[in-house]
Amino acid sequence: EGEEGEMTNAAEALVERLDGTLSLDLAAQLVARAGGDLERAERLLMMLPRTRALNELLLIVKELVFVGQQPLGVDGVEALGWKPANVNSSYGEGEEVTRDVNWAEMTAVNGRRVCDAQAFLVLCELWHRVVDDGFREQVLDLALEAFTEHPLNFFALHECGFLTVVLESQDSLCTSLRERSMKVVEFVITCADCLPVRDLSVFAECLRDHWEEDTVDIALRHVVTWLNFDPKYAPGFRETGLLSVVVKAVSKFSESLHEAALTPLPAGGAVGG
């Protein structure tokens, strides 16, 4: 109740600060999003027209994603850097496997809607240009919605390099965006039955260079889930370098635990003392 009361007071202060030109309800939303910071809440208010315009644009993109007449403009699409998980073949180091997608198959499966590749290019551009976390969450949610409609939709987005860009920027993303991006990868692996080798290789490289605790923690949790989903993914994960990252992470965490165990407790801090 105390925190809620503080937020209410802050919202009322924001309304007063703007000479009553703002509704209390909107002020409360802005203050909540700004974590109670009045200055930030006021800046968010100034961004509202831009935010509304972006949301309108996202709705247009969403329509294009699901109603495009010529999604790929060809009879089939080659998605490089993918390894179909249901194909029993050796995983040579650096090997590129091409999966041919039949266009008739994409349009006929259960009458599901399929994507407009051009719309996904716009979606990718929006991710690049707009760094607002809330808007980026909507972009990821829209991508995931498109995959849910038809898993093969991911091939069009893959051609844009969208997932690679998202995975490369893990350290700069907030926790909710990291979780969402991992869920996108998880959907592709478990539902589209494919392993995005190229994208995961980039991700593994980023993890080798950046050891932000939250990033590694989220990544490891999901990698373990993917590995447990089906053992056939293990060779592909080894090729991407993710398995070596997991081993390195476990080693680092073990060293930390070992150092903590050797650190003397402060006087009077013995367990049970």
JSON list of C-alpha atoms in Angstrom, two decimals, residues 92-219:
[
{"chain": "A", "resi": 92, "resn": "GLY", "atom": "CA", "xyz": [30.67, -31.09, -40.52]},
{"chain": "A", "resi": 93, "resn": "GLU", "atom": "CA", "xyz": [32.41, -28.09, -39.00]},
{"chain": "A", "resi": 94, "resn": "GLY", "atom": "CA", "xyz": [31.32, -24.91, -40.75]},
{"chain": "A", "resi": 95, "resn": "GLU", "atom": "CA", "xyz": [28.96, -26.87, -42.99]},
{"chain": "A", "resi": 96, "resn": "GLU", "atom": "CA", "xyz": [26.04, -24.93, -44.47]},
{"chain": "A", "resi": 97, "resn": "VAL", "atom": "CA", "xyz": [22.87, -26.96, -44.94]},
{"chain": "A", "resi": 98, "resn": "THR", "atom": "CA", "xyz": [20.19, -25.65, -47.28]},
{"chain": "A", "resi": 99, "resn": "ARG", "atom": "CA", "xyz": [16.59, -26.43, -46.62]},
{"chain": "A", "resi": 100, "resn": "ASP", "atom": "CA", "xyz": [14.29, -26.02, -49.63]},
{"chain": "A", "resi": 101, "resn": "VAL", "atom": "CA", "xyz": [10.84, -24.85, -48.64]},
{"chain": "A", "resi": 102, "resn": "ASN", "atom": "CA", "xyz": [8.00, -25.65, -50.99]},
{"chain": "A", "resi": 103, "resn": "TRP", "atom": "CA", "xyz": [5.83, -22.57, -51.54]},
{"chain": "A", "resi": 104, "resn": "ALA", "atom": "CA", "xyz": [2.70, -24.67, -52.08]},
{"chain": "A", "resi": 105, "resn": "GLU", "atom": "CA", "xyz": [3.38, -26.35, -48.75]},
{"chain": "A", "resi": 106, "resn": "MET", "atom": "CA", "xyz": [3.67, -22.99, -47.03]},
{"chain": "A", "resi": 107, "resn": "THR", "atom": "CA", "xyz": [0.30, -21.78, -48.33]},
{"chain": "A", "resi": 108, "resn": "ALA", "atom": "CA", "xyz": [-1.60, -25.02, -47.97]},
{"chain": "A", "resi": 109, "resn": "VAL", "atom": "CA", "xyz": [-0.84, -26.29, -44.47]},
{"chain": "A", "resi": 110, "resn": "ASN", "atom": "CA", "xyz": [-4.13, -26.11, -42.58]},
{"chain": "A", "resi": 111, "resn": "GLY", "atom": "CA", "xyz": [-5.03, -22.95, -44.48]},
{"chain": "A", "resi": 112, "resn": "ARG", "atom": "CA", "xyz": [-2.71, -20.95, -42.24]},
{"chain": "A", "resi": 113, "resn": "ARG", "atom": "CA", "xyz": [-1.72, -17.46, -43.22]},
{"chain": "A", "resi": 114, "resn": "VAL", "atom": "CA", "xyz": [1.83, -16.83, -44.28]},
{"chain": "A", "resi": 115, "resn": "CYS", "atom": "CA", "xyz": [4.07, -13.80, -44.22]},
{"chain": "A", "resi": 116, "resn": "ASP", "atom": "CA", "xyz": [4.95, -11.03, -46.60]},
{"chain": "A", "resi": 117, "resn": "ALA", "atom": "CA", "xyz": [8.76, -10.99, -46.71]},
{"chain": "A", "resi": 118, "resn": "GLN", "atom": "CA", "xyz": [8.79, -7.24, -47.35]},
{"chain": "A", "resi": 119, "resn": "ALA", "atom": "CA", "xyz": [6.84, -6.69, -44.14]},
{"chain": "A", "resi": 120, "resn": "PHE", "atom": "CA", "xyz": [9.47, -8.60, -42.20]},
{"chain": "A", "resi": 121, "resn": "LEU", "atom": "CA", "xyz": [12.12, -6.32, -43.70]},
{"chain": "A", "resi": 122, "resn": "VAL", "atom": "CA", "xyz": [10.19, -3.39, -42.25]},
{"chain": "A", "resi": 123, "resn": "LEU", "atom": "CA", "xyz": [9.94, -5.21, -38.91]},
{"chain": "A", "resi": 124, "resn": "CYS", "atom": "CA", "xyz": [13.71, -5.69, -38.91]},
{"chain": "A", "resi": 125, "resn": "GLU", "atom": "CA", "xyz": [14.23, -2.01, -39.71]},
{"chain": "A", "resi": 126, "resn": "LEU", "atom": "CA", "xyz": [11.96, -1.02, -36.81]},
{"chain": "A", "resi": 127, "resn": "TRP", "atom": "CA", "xyz": [14.09, -3.08, -34.43]},
{"chain": "A", "resi": 128, "resn": "HIS", "atom": "CA", "xyz": [17.23, -1.31, -35.67]},
{"chain": "A", "resi": 129, "resn": "ARG", "atom": "CA", "xyz": [15.85, 2.21, -35.43]},
{"chain": "A", "resi": 130, "resn": "VAL", "atom": "CA", "xyz": [13.63, 2.18, -32.34]},
{"chain": "A", "resi": 131, "resn": "VAL", "atom": "CA", "xyz": [15.39, 1.37, -29.07]},
{"chain": "A", "resi": 132, "resn": "ASP", "atom": "CA", "xyz": [12.39, 1.76, -26.76]},
{"chain": "A", "resi": 133, "resn": "ASP", "atom": "CA", "xyz": [12.12, -1.49, -24.75]},
{"chain": "A", "resi": 134, "resn": "GLY", "atom": "CA", "xyz": [8.32, -1.53, -24.74]},
{"chain": "A", "resi": 135, "resn": "PHE", "atom": "CA", "xyz": [8.13, -1.14, -28.51]},
{"chain": "A", "resi": 136, "resn": "ARG", "atom": "CA", "xyz": [10.82, -3.75, -29.09]},
{"chain": "A", "resi": 137, "resn": "GLU", "atom": "CA", "xyz": [8.82, -6.19, -26.97]},
{"chain": "A", "resi": 138, "resn": "GLN", "atom": "CA", "xyz": [5.91, -5.66, -29.35]},
{"chain": "A", "resi": 139, "resn": "VAL", "atom": "CA", "xyz": [8.18, -6.31, -32.33]},
{"chain": "A", "resi": 140, "resn": "LEU", "atom": "CA", "xyz": [9.37, -9.62, -30.83]},
{"chain": "A", "resi": 141, "resn": "ASP", "atom": "CA", "xyz": [5.81, -10.58, -29.89]},
{"chain": "A", "resi": 142, "resn": "LEU", "atom": "CA", "xyz": [4.67, -9.93, -33.47]},
{"chain": "A", "resi": 143, "resn": "ALA", "atom": "CA", "xyz": [7.49, -12.07, -34.84]},
{"chain": "A", "resi": 144, "resn": "LEU", "atom": "CA", "xyz": [6.57, -14.89, -32.47]},
{"chain": "A", "resi": 145, "resn": "GLU", "atom": "CA", "xyz": [2.89, -14.56, -33.43]},
{"chain": "A", "resi": 146, "resn": "ALA", "atom": "CA", "xyz": [3.83, -14.93, -37.09]},
{"chain": "A", "resi": 147, "resn": "PHE", "atom": "CA", "xyz": [5.81, -18.10, -36.37]},
{"chain": "A", "resi": 148, "resn": "THR", "atom": "CA", "xyz": [2.88, -19.50, -34.38]},
{"chain": "A", "resi": 149, "resn": "GLU", "atom": "CA", "xyz": [0.63, -19.00, -37.41]},
{"chain": "A", "resi": 150, "resn": "HIS", "atom": "CA", "xyz": [3.06, -21.01, -39.51]},
{"chain": "A", "resi": 151, "resn": "PRO", "atom": "CA", "xyz": [6.53, -22.12, -38.31]},
{"chain": "A", "resi": 152, "resn": "LEU", "atom": "CA", "xyz": [7.99, -21.79, -41.80]},
{"chain": "A", "resi": 153, "resn": "ASN", "atom": "CA", "xyz": [7.34, -18.06, -41.62]},
{"chain": "A", "resi": 154, "resn": "PHE", "atom": "CA", "xyz": [10.63, -17.86, -39.79]},
{"chain": "A", "resi": 155, "resn": "PHE", "atom": "CA", "xyz": [12.55, -18.52, -42.99]},
{"chain": "A", "resi": 156, "resn": "ALA", "atom": "CA", "xyz": [11.55, -15.15, -44.42]},
{"chain": "A", "resi": 157, "resn": "LEU", "atom": "CA", "xyz": [12.61, -13.34, -41.25]},
{"chain": "A", "resi": 158, "resn": "HIS", "atom": "CA", "xyz": [15.83, -15.34, -41.17]},
{"chain": "A", "resi": 159, "resn": "GLU", "atom": "CA", "xyz": [16.76, -13.92, -44.57]},
{"chain": "A", "resi": 160, "resn": "CYS", "atom": "CA", "xyz": [16.67, -10.43, -43.02]},
{"chain": "A", "resi": 161, "resn": "GLY", "atom": "CA", "xyz": [19.25, -11.42, -40.40]},
{"chain": "A", "resi": 162, "resn": "PHE", "atom": "CA", "xyz": [16.76, -10.32, -37.73]},
{"chain": "A", "resi": 163, "resn": "LEU", "atom": "CA", "xyz": [17.48, -12.97, -35.11]},
{"chain": "A", "resi": 164, "resn": "THR", "atom": "CA", "xyz": [21.24, -12.52, -35.49]},
{"chain": "A", "resi": 165, "resn": "VAL", "atom": "CA", "xyz": [20.91, -8.81, -34.70]},
{"chain": "A", "resi": 166, "resn": "VAL", "atom": "CA", "xyz": [18.71, -9.54, -31.68]},
{"chain": "A", "resi": 167, "resn": "LEU", "atom": "CA", "xyz": [21.13, -12.15, -30.31]},
{"chain": "A", "resi": 168, "resn": "GLU", "atom": "CA", "xyz": [24.14, -9.90, -30.89]},
{"chain": "A", "resi": 169, "resn": "SER", "atom": "CA", "xyz": [22.59, -7.18, -28.73]},
{"chain": "A", "resi": 170, "resn": "GLN", "atom": "CA", "xyz": [21.79, -9.35, -25.69]},
{"chain": "A", "resi": 171, "resn": "ASP", "atom": "CA", "xyz": [23.95, -7.37, -23.24]},
{"chain": "A", "resi": 172, "resn": "SER", "atom": "CA", "xyz": [22.21, -4.11, -24.15]},
{"chain": "A", "resi": 173, "resn": "LEU", "atom": "CA", "xyz": [18.68, -5.54, -23.77]},
{"chain": "A", "resi": 174, "resn": "CYS", "atom": "CA", "xyz": [16.55, -5.47, -20.65]},
{"chain": "A", "resi": 175, "resn": "THR", "atom": "CA", "xyz": [15.78, -8.79, -18.95]},
{"chain": "A", "resi": 176, "resn": "SER", "atom": "CA", "xyz": [12.28, -9.13, -20.46]},
{"chain": "A", "resi": 177, "resn": "LEU", "atom": "CA", "xyz": [13.67, -8.63, -23.99]},
{"chain": "A", "resi": 178, "resn": "ARG", "atom": "CA", "xyz": [16.39, -11.22, -23.38]},
{"chain": "A", "resi": 179, "resn": "GLU", "atom": "CA", "xyz": [13.76, -13.70, -22.24]},
{"chain": "A", "resi": 180, "resn": "ARG", "atom": "CA", "xyz": [11.56, -12.95, -25.26]},
{"chain": "A", "resi": 181, "resn": "SER", "atom": "CA", "xyz": [14.42, -13.38, -27.71]},
{"chain": "A", "resi": 182, "resn": "MET", "atom": "CA", "xyz": [15.28, -16.74, -26.16]},
{"chain": "A", "resi": 183, "resn": "LYS", "atom": "CA", "xyz": [11.63, -17.80, -26.50]},
{"chain": "A", "resi": 184, "resn": "VAL", "atom": "CA", "xyz": [11.77, -16.96, -30.21]},
{"chain": "A", "resi": 185, "resn": "VAL", "atom": "CA", "xyz": [14.78, -19.26, -30.63]},
{"chain": "A", "resi": 186, "resn": "GLU", "atom": "CA", "xyz": [13.09, -21.92, -28.52]},
{"chain": "A", "resi": 187, "resn": "PHE", "atom": "CA", "xyz": [10.00, -21.82, -30.72]},
{"chain": "A", "resi": 188, "resn": "VAL", "atom": "CA", "xyz": [12.08, -22.31, -33.87]},
{"chain": "A", "resi": 189, "resn": "ILE", "atom": "CA", "xyz": [13.89, -25.30, -32.36]},
{"chain": "A", "resi": 190, "resn": "THR", "atom": "CA", "xyz": [10.91, -27.04, -30.79]},
{"chain": "A", "resi": 191, "resn": "CYS", "atom": "CA", "xyz": [8.14, -26.18, -33.28]},
{"chain": "A", "resi": 192, "resn": "ALA", "atom": "CA", "xyz": [9.80, -25.42, -36.62]},
{"chain": "A", "resi": 193, "resn": "ASP", "atom": "CA", "xyz": [12.10, -28.39, -35.95]},
{"chain": "A", "resi": 194, "resn": "CYS", "atom": "CA", "xyz": [15.19, -26.49, -37.11]},
{"chain": "A", "resi": 195, "resn": "LEU", "atom": "CA", "xyz": [18.45, -25.40, -35.58]},
{"chain": "A", "resi": 196, "resn": "PRO", "atom": "CA", "xyz": [19.44, -21.82, -36.57]},
{"chain": "A", "resi": 197, "resn": "VAL", "atom": "CA", "xyz": [23.16, -22.56, -36.76]},
{"chain": "A", "resi": 198, "resn": "ARG", "atom": "CA", "xyz": [24.30, -19.22, -38.17]},
{"chain": "A", "resi": 199, "resn": "ASP", "atom": "CA", "xyz": [22.40, -17.21, -35.57]},
{"chain": "A", "resi": 200, "resn": "LEU", "atom": "CA", "xyz": [23.43, -19.40, -32.64]},
{"chain": "A", "resi": 201, "resn": "SER", "atom": "CA", "xyz": [27.08, -19.27, -33.76]},
{"chain": "A", "resi": 202, "resn": "VAL", "atom": "CA", "xyz": [26.94, -15.47, -33.53]},
{"chain": "A", "resi": 203, "resn": "PHE", "atom": "CA", "xyz": [25.27, -15.77, -30.13]},
{"chain": "A", "resi": 204, "resn": "ALA", "atom": "CA", "xyz": [27.98, -18.14, -28.87]},
{"chain": "A", "resi": 205, "resn": "GLU", "atom": "CA", "xyz": [30.67, -15.72, -30.04]},
{"chain": "A", "resi": 206, "resn": "CYS", "atom": "CA", "xyz": [28.99, -12.89, -28.13]},
{"chain": "A", "resi": 207, "resn": "LEU", "atom": "CA", "xyz": [28.79, -14.98, -24.97]},
{"chain": "A", "resi": 208, "resn": "ARG", "atom": "CA", "xyz": [32.50, -15.79, -25.20]},
{"chain": "A", "resi": 209, "resn": "ASP", "atom": "CA", "xyz": [33.36, -12.09, -25.16]},
{"chain": "A", "resi": 210, "resn": "HIS", "atom": "CA", "xyz": [30.73, -10.77, -22.74]},
{"chain": "A", "resi": 211, "resn": "TRP", "atom": "CA", "xyz": [30.04, -12.34, -19.39]},
{"chain": "A", "resi": 212, "resn": "GLU", "atom": "CA", "xyz": [27.23, -10.21, -18.03]},
{"chain": "A", "resi": 213, "resn": "GLU", "atom": "CA", "xyz": [25.79, -12.40, -15.27]},
{"chain": "A", "resi": 214, "resn": "ASP", "atom": "CA", "xyz": [22.13, -11.95, -16.26]},
{"chain": "A", "resi": 215, "resn": "THR", "atom": "CA", "xyz": [22.84, -12.59, -19.95]},
{"chain": "A", "resi": 216, "resn": "VAL", "atom": "CA", "xyz": [24.76, -15.80, -19.28]},
{"chain": "A", "resi": 217, "resn": "ASP", "atom": "CA", "xyz": [22.22, -16.99, -16.71]},
{"chain": "A", "resi": 218, "resn": "ILE", "atom": "CA", "xyz": [19.29, -16.57, -19.11]},
{"chain": "A", "resi": 219, "resn": "ALA", "atom": "CA", "xyz": [21.22, -18.09, -22.00]}
]
